[in-house]
């Protein structure tokens, strides 16, 4: 799947750690493919969350907000 391959190579623009997708941002597209229209890409390295708006990840440090890992 294209999005999964892209997620494997995306890195935080600030600290270069891998990003993880907020599951709430996933929706099922045509043909069962997963697409993301909104949500966040989170970095555990520097605790920032980058928004996904209209399917476009805003990977700019100025667009990031503090990320609090849920479940803790």
Short mmCIF file of N, CA, C and O in Angstrom, two decimals:
data_model
loop_
_atom_site.label_atom_id
_atom_site.label_comp_id
_atom_site.label_asym_id
_atom_site.label_seq_id
_atom_site.Cartn_x
_atom_site.Cartn_y
_atom_site.Cartn_z
N UNK A 1 0.84 -1.17 0.00
CA UNK A 1 0.00 0.00 0.00
C UNK A 1 0.89 1.24 0.00
O UNK A 1 1.87 1.31 0.76
N UNK A 2 0.58 2.21 -0.81
CA UNK A 2 1.43 3.38 -0.99
C UNK A 2 1.59 4.16 0.31
O UNK A 2 2.70 4.55 0.67
N UNK A 3 0.50 4.39 1.06
CA UNK A 3 0.59 5.19 2.27
C UNK A 3 1.49 4.52 3.31
O UNK A 3 2.28 5.19 3.97
N UNK A 4 1.40 3.20 3.46
CA UNK A 4 2.27 2.49 4.41
C UNK A 4 3.73 2.63 4.03
O UNK A 4 4.59 2.80 4.89
N UNK A 5 4.03 2.57 2.73
CA UNK A 5 5.40 2.74 2.27
C UNK A 5 5.91 4.15 2.55
O UNK A 5 7.04 4.33 2.97
N UNK A 6 5.04 5.13 2.35
CA UNK A 6 5.41 6.52 2.62
C UNK A 6 5.66 6.73 4.11
O UNK A 6 6.62 7.38 4.50
N UNK A 7 4.81 6.15 4.95
CA UNK A 7 4.96 6.29 6.39
C UNK A 7 6.30 5.73 6.88
O UNK A 7 6.91 6.26 7.80
N UNK A 8 6.79 4.69 6.22
CA UNK A 8 8.07 4.09 6.60
C UNK A 8 9.26 5.02 6.36
O UNK A 8 10.28 4.90 7.02
N UNK A 9 9.15 5.93 5.40
CA UNK A 9 10.27 6.80 5.08
C UNK A 9 10.13 8.21 5.64
O UNK A 9 11.08 8.98 5.61
N UNK A 10 8.95 8.56 6.15
CA UNK A 10 8.77 9.89 6.73
C UNK A 10 9.52 10.00 8.05
O UNK A 10 9.57 9.05 8.83
N UNK A 11 10.09 11.17 8.28
CA UNK A 11 10.80 11.43 9.53
C UNK A 11 10.44 12.81 10.03
O UNK A 11 10.05 13.69 9.27
N UNK A 12 10.56 12.99 11.32
CA UNK A 12 10.31 14.28 11.94
C UNK A 12 11.31 15.30 11.37
O UNK A 12 12.51 15.04 11.36
N UNK A 13 10.82 16.45 10.89
CA UNK A 13 11.75 17.43 10.34
C UNK A 13 12.65 18.07 11.41
O UNK A 13 13.69 18.61 11.09
N UNK A 14 12.29 17.93 12.67
CA UNK A 14 13.08 18.53 13.74
C UNK A 14 14.18 17.60 14.24
O UNK A 14 15.34 17.99 14.32
N UNK A 15 13.82 16.35 14.60
CA UNK A 15 14.82 15.45 15.21
C UNK A 15 15.15 14.23 14.34
O UNK A 15 15.99 13.44 14.71
N UNK A 16 14.44 14.06 13.23
CA UNK A 16 14.68 12.98 12.26
C UNK A 16 14.26 11.59 12.74
O UNK A 16 14.60 10.59 12.13
N UNK A 17 13.51 11.51 13.85
CA UNK A 17 12.97 10.23 14.32
C UNK A 17 11.79 9.83 13.43
O UNK A 17 11.15 10.68 12.81
N UNK A 18 11.46 8.53 13.37
CA UNK A 18 10.30 8.09 12.59
C UNK A 18 9.00 8.67 13.16
O UNK A 18 8.88 8.94 14.35
N UNK A 19 8.03 8.86 12.28
CA UNK A 19 6.71 9.37 12.67
C UNK A 19 5.72 8.23 12.72
O UNK A 19 5.83 7.26 11.97
N UNK A 20 4.73 8.34 13.59
CA UNK A 20 3.67 7.34 13.66
C UNK A 20 2.34 8.03 13.41
O UNK A 20 2.13 9.18 13.80
N UNK A 21 1.44 7.31 12.77
CA UNK A 21 0.14 7.85 12.39
C UNK A 21 -0.86 7.67 13.51
O UNK A 21 -0.97 6.59 14.09
N UNK A 22 -1.59 8.73 13.82
CA UNK A 22 -2.69 8.65 14.77
C UNK A 22 -3.78 7.85 14.10
O UNK A 22 -4.29 8.22 13.05
N UNK A 23 -4.16 6.72 14.68
CA UNK A 23 -5.15 5.81 14.09
C UNK A 23 -6.47 6.49 13.80
O UNK A 23 -7.20 6.10 12.91
N UNK A 24 -6.83 7.53 14.55
CA UNK A 24 -8.10 8.23 14.33
C UNK A 24 -8.12 8.91 12.96
O UNK A 24 -9.17 9.23 12.44
N UNK A 25 -6.95 9.09 12.35
CA UNK A 25 -6.89 9.75 11.06
C UNK A 25 -7.11 8.84 9.89
O UNK A 25 -7.13 9.28 8.75
N UNK A 26 -7.29 7.55 10.13
CA UNK A 26 -7.47 6.61 9.03
C UNK A 26 -8.93 6.45 8.65
O UNK A 26 -9.80 6.42 9.50
N UNK A 27 -9.15 6.32 7.38
CA UNK A 27 -10.49 6.02 6.86
C UNK A 27 -10.33 5.04 5.73
O UNK A 27 -9.27 4.95 5.12
N UNK A 28 -11.34 4.27 5.43
CA UNK A 28 -11.26 3.29 4.36
C UNK A 28 -11.63 3.94 3.04
O UNK A 28 -12.70 4.51 2.89
N UNK A 29 -10.72 3.84 2.08
CA UNK A 29 -10.98 4.40 0.76
C UNK A 29 -11.53 3.33 -0.16
O UNK A 29 -11.83 2.22 0.24
N UNK A 30 -11.68 3.66 -1.44
CA UNK A 30 -12.19 2.71 -2.41
C UNK A 30 -11.22 1.55 -2.56
O UNK A 30 -10.02 1.72 -2.50
N UNK A 31 -11.76 0.37 -2.74
CA UNK A 31 -10.93 -0.81 -2.92
C UNK A 31 -10.29 -1.27 -1.63
O UNK A 31 -9.38 -2.07 -1.65
N UNK A 32 -10.76 -0.75 -0.48
CA UNK A 32 -10.22 -1.17 0.80
C UNK A 32 -8.91 -0.52 1.17
O UNK A 32 -8.33 -0.82 2.18
N UNK A 33 -8.43 0.42 0.33
CA UNK A 33 -7.17 1.10 0.63
C UNK A 33 -7.38 2.08 1.77
O UNK A 33 -8.42 2.70 1.87
N UNK A 34 -6.37 2.21 2.61
CA UNK A 34 -6.45 3.16 3.70
C UNK A 34 -5.92 4.50 3.24
O UNK A 34 -4.86 4.60 2.65
N UNK A 35 -6.68 5.55 3.51
CA UNK A 35 -6.25 6.90 3.20
C UNK A 35 -6.45 7.74 4.43
O UNK A 35 -7.23 7.41 5.31
N UNK A 36 -5.73 8.82 4.51
CA UNK A 36 -5.84 9.69 5.67
C UNK A 36 -6.27 11.07 5.22
O UNK A 36 -5.60 11.71 4.43
N UNK A 37 -7.43 11.51 5.70
CA UNK A 37 -7.91 12.84 5.37
C UNK A 37 -7.58 13.83 6.46
O UNK A 37 -7.37 15.00 6.21
N UNK A 38 -7.51 13.37 7.70
CA UNK A 38 -7.16 14.23 8.82
C UNK A 38 -6.57 13.36 9.91
O UNK A 38 -6.61 12.15 9.85
N UNK A 39 -6.02 13.99 10.91
CA UNK A 39 -5.37 13.27 12.00
C UNK A 39 -4.03 13.89 12.27
O UNK A 39 -3.81 15.07 11.99
N UNK A 40 -3.11 13.10 12.80
CA UNK A 40 -1.78 13.61 13.10
C UNK A 40 -0.71 12.56 12.84
O UNK A 40 -0.97 11.36 12.87
N UNK A 41 0.49 13.04 12.58
CA UNK A 41 1.68 12.22 12.54
C UNK A 41 2.48 12.62 13.77
O UNK A 41 2.80 13.80 13.96
N UNK A 42 2.76 11.68 14.64
CA UNK A 42 3.39 11.98 15.93
C UNK A 42 4.83 11.51 15.98
O UNK A 42 5.18 10.47 15.45
N UNK A 43 5.65 12.31 16.67
CA UNK A 43 7.06 11.99 16.87
C UNK A 43 7.30 11.73 18.35
O UNK A 43 7.11 12.63 19.18
N UNK A 44 7.75 10.53 18.68
CA UNK A 44 8.06 10.21 20.07
C UNK A 44 9.39 10.82 20.48
O UNK A 44 9.63 11.05 21.67
N UNK A 45 10.25 11.11 19.54
CA UNK A 45 11.57 11.65 19.84
C UNK A 45 11.55 13.05 20.44
O UNK A 45 12.21 13.32 21.42
N UNK A 46 10.76 13.94 19.85
CA UNK A 46 10.71 15.31 20.37
C UNK A 46 9.31 15.69 20.86
O UNK A 46 9.06 16.85 21.16
N UNK A 47 8.41 14.70 20.92
CA UNK A 47 7.06 14.88 21.47
C UNK A 47 6.27 15.97 20.75
O UNK A 47 5.62 16.80 21.37
N UNK A 48 6.32 15.95 19.41
CA UNK A 48 5.52 16.87 18.61
C UNK A 48 4.55 16.08 17.75
O UNK A 48 4.81 14.94 17.37
N UNK A 49 3.42 16.71 17.44
CA UNK A 49 2.42 16.11 16.56
C UNK A 49 2.21 17.04 15.38
O UNK A 49 1.98 18.25 15.56
N UNK A 50 2.31 16.50 14.19
CA UNK A 50 2.14 17.27 12.96
C UNK A 50 0.76 16.97 12.39
O UNK A 50 0.41 15.80 12.21
N UNK A 51 -0.03 17.99 12.08
CA UNK A 51 -1.40 17.75 11.61
C UNK A 51 -1.44 17.24 10.17
O UNK A 51 -0.56 17.54 9.36
N UNK A 52 -2.48 16.47 9.89
CA UNK A 52 -2.80 16.07 8.52
C UNK A 52 -4.11 16.77 8.20
O UNK A 52 -5.12 16.56 8.88
N UNK A 53 -4.10 17.64 7.20
CA UNK A 53 -5.29 18.40 6.83
C UNK A 53 -5.64 18.11 5.38
O UNK A 53 -4.80 18.30 4.50
N UNK A 54 -6.84 17.67 5.15
CA UNK A 54 -7.30 17.35 3.79
C UNK A 54 -6.35 16.40 3.09
O UNK A 54 -6.08 16.54 1.90
N UNK A 55 -5.80 15.45 3.82
CA UNK A 55 -4.93 14.44 3.25
C UNK A 55 -3.49 14.88 3.06
O UNK A 55 -2.68 14.14 2.50
N UNK A 56 -3.13 16.09 3.52
CA UNK A 56 -1.77 16.60 3.35
C UNK A 56 -1.12 16.77 4.72
O UNK A 56 -1.64 17.48 5.58
N UNK A 57 0.01 16.12 4.93
CA UNK A 57 0.75 16.24 6.19
C UNK A 57 1.48 17.57 6.21
O UNK A 57 2.21 17.91 5.28
N UNK A 58 1.28 18.34 7.27
CA UNK A 58 1.93 19.64 7.45
C UNK A 58 3.20 19.42 8.27
O UNK A 58 3.20 19.57 9.48
N UNK A 59 4.28 19.05 7.60
CA UNK A 59 5.53 18.71 8.28
C UNK A 59 6.44 19.93 8.43
O UNK A 59 7.60 19.94 8.03
N UNK A 60 5.89 20.97 9.03
CA UNK A 60 6.64 22.18 9.32
C UNK A 60 6.67 22.36 10.83
O UNK A 60 5.64 22.21 11.50
N UNK A 61 7.84 22.70 11.38
CA UNK A 61 7.95 22.85 12.83
C UNK A 61 6.96 23.87 13.37
O UNK A 61 6.43 23.70 14.47
N UNK A 62 6.63 24.90 12.61
CA UNK A 62 5.68 25.91 13.06
C UNK A 62 4.25 25.40 13.12
O UNK A 62 3.40 26.00 13.79
N UNK A 63 3.93 24.31 12.44
CA UNK A 63 2.60 23.73 12.43
C UNK A 63 2.43 22.67 13.51
O UNK A 63 1.33 22.24 13.80
N UNK A 64 3.53 22.23 14.11
CA UNK A 64 3.49 21.15 15.10
C UNK A 64 2.94 21.65 16.44
O UNK A 64 3.05 22.83 16.78
N UNK A 65 2.35 20.72 17.16
CA UNK A 65 1.85 21.01 18.50
C UNK A 65 2.42 19.95 19.45
O UNK A 65 2.82 18.88 19.02
N UNK A 66 2.44 20.23 20.76
CA UNK A 66 2.93 19.23 21.71
C UNK A 66 2.10 17.96 21.62
O UNK A 66 0.87 18.02 21.47
N UNK A 67 2.76 16.81 21.70
CA UNK A 67 2.09 15.52 21.61
C UNK A 67 2.11 14.84 22.96
O UNK A 67 3.17 14.69 23.57
N UNK A 68 0.95 14.46 23.41
CA UNK A 68 0.83 13.71 24.66
C UNK A 68 0.36 12.32 24.30
O UNK A 68 -0.71 12.16 23.71
N UNK A 69 1.17 11.32 24.59
CA UNK A 69 0.85 9.95 24.26
C UNK A 69 -0.36 9.49 25.06
O UNK A 69 -0.36 9.57 26.28
N UNK A 70 -1.38 9.02 24.36
CA UNK A 70 -2.59 8.57 25.06
C UNK A 70 -2.33 7.25 25.77
O UNK A 70 -1.46 6.49 25.39
N UNK A 71 -3.10 7.00 26.82
CA UNK A 71 -2.95 5.77 27.58
C UNK A 71 -2.02 5.89 28.77
O UNK A 71 -1.79 4.94 29.48
N UNK A 72 -1.45 7.07 28.99
CA UNK A 72 -0.53 7.28 30.12
C UNK A 72 -1.07 8.36 31.02
O UNK A 72 -1.70 9.26 30.70
#
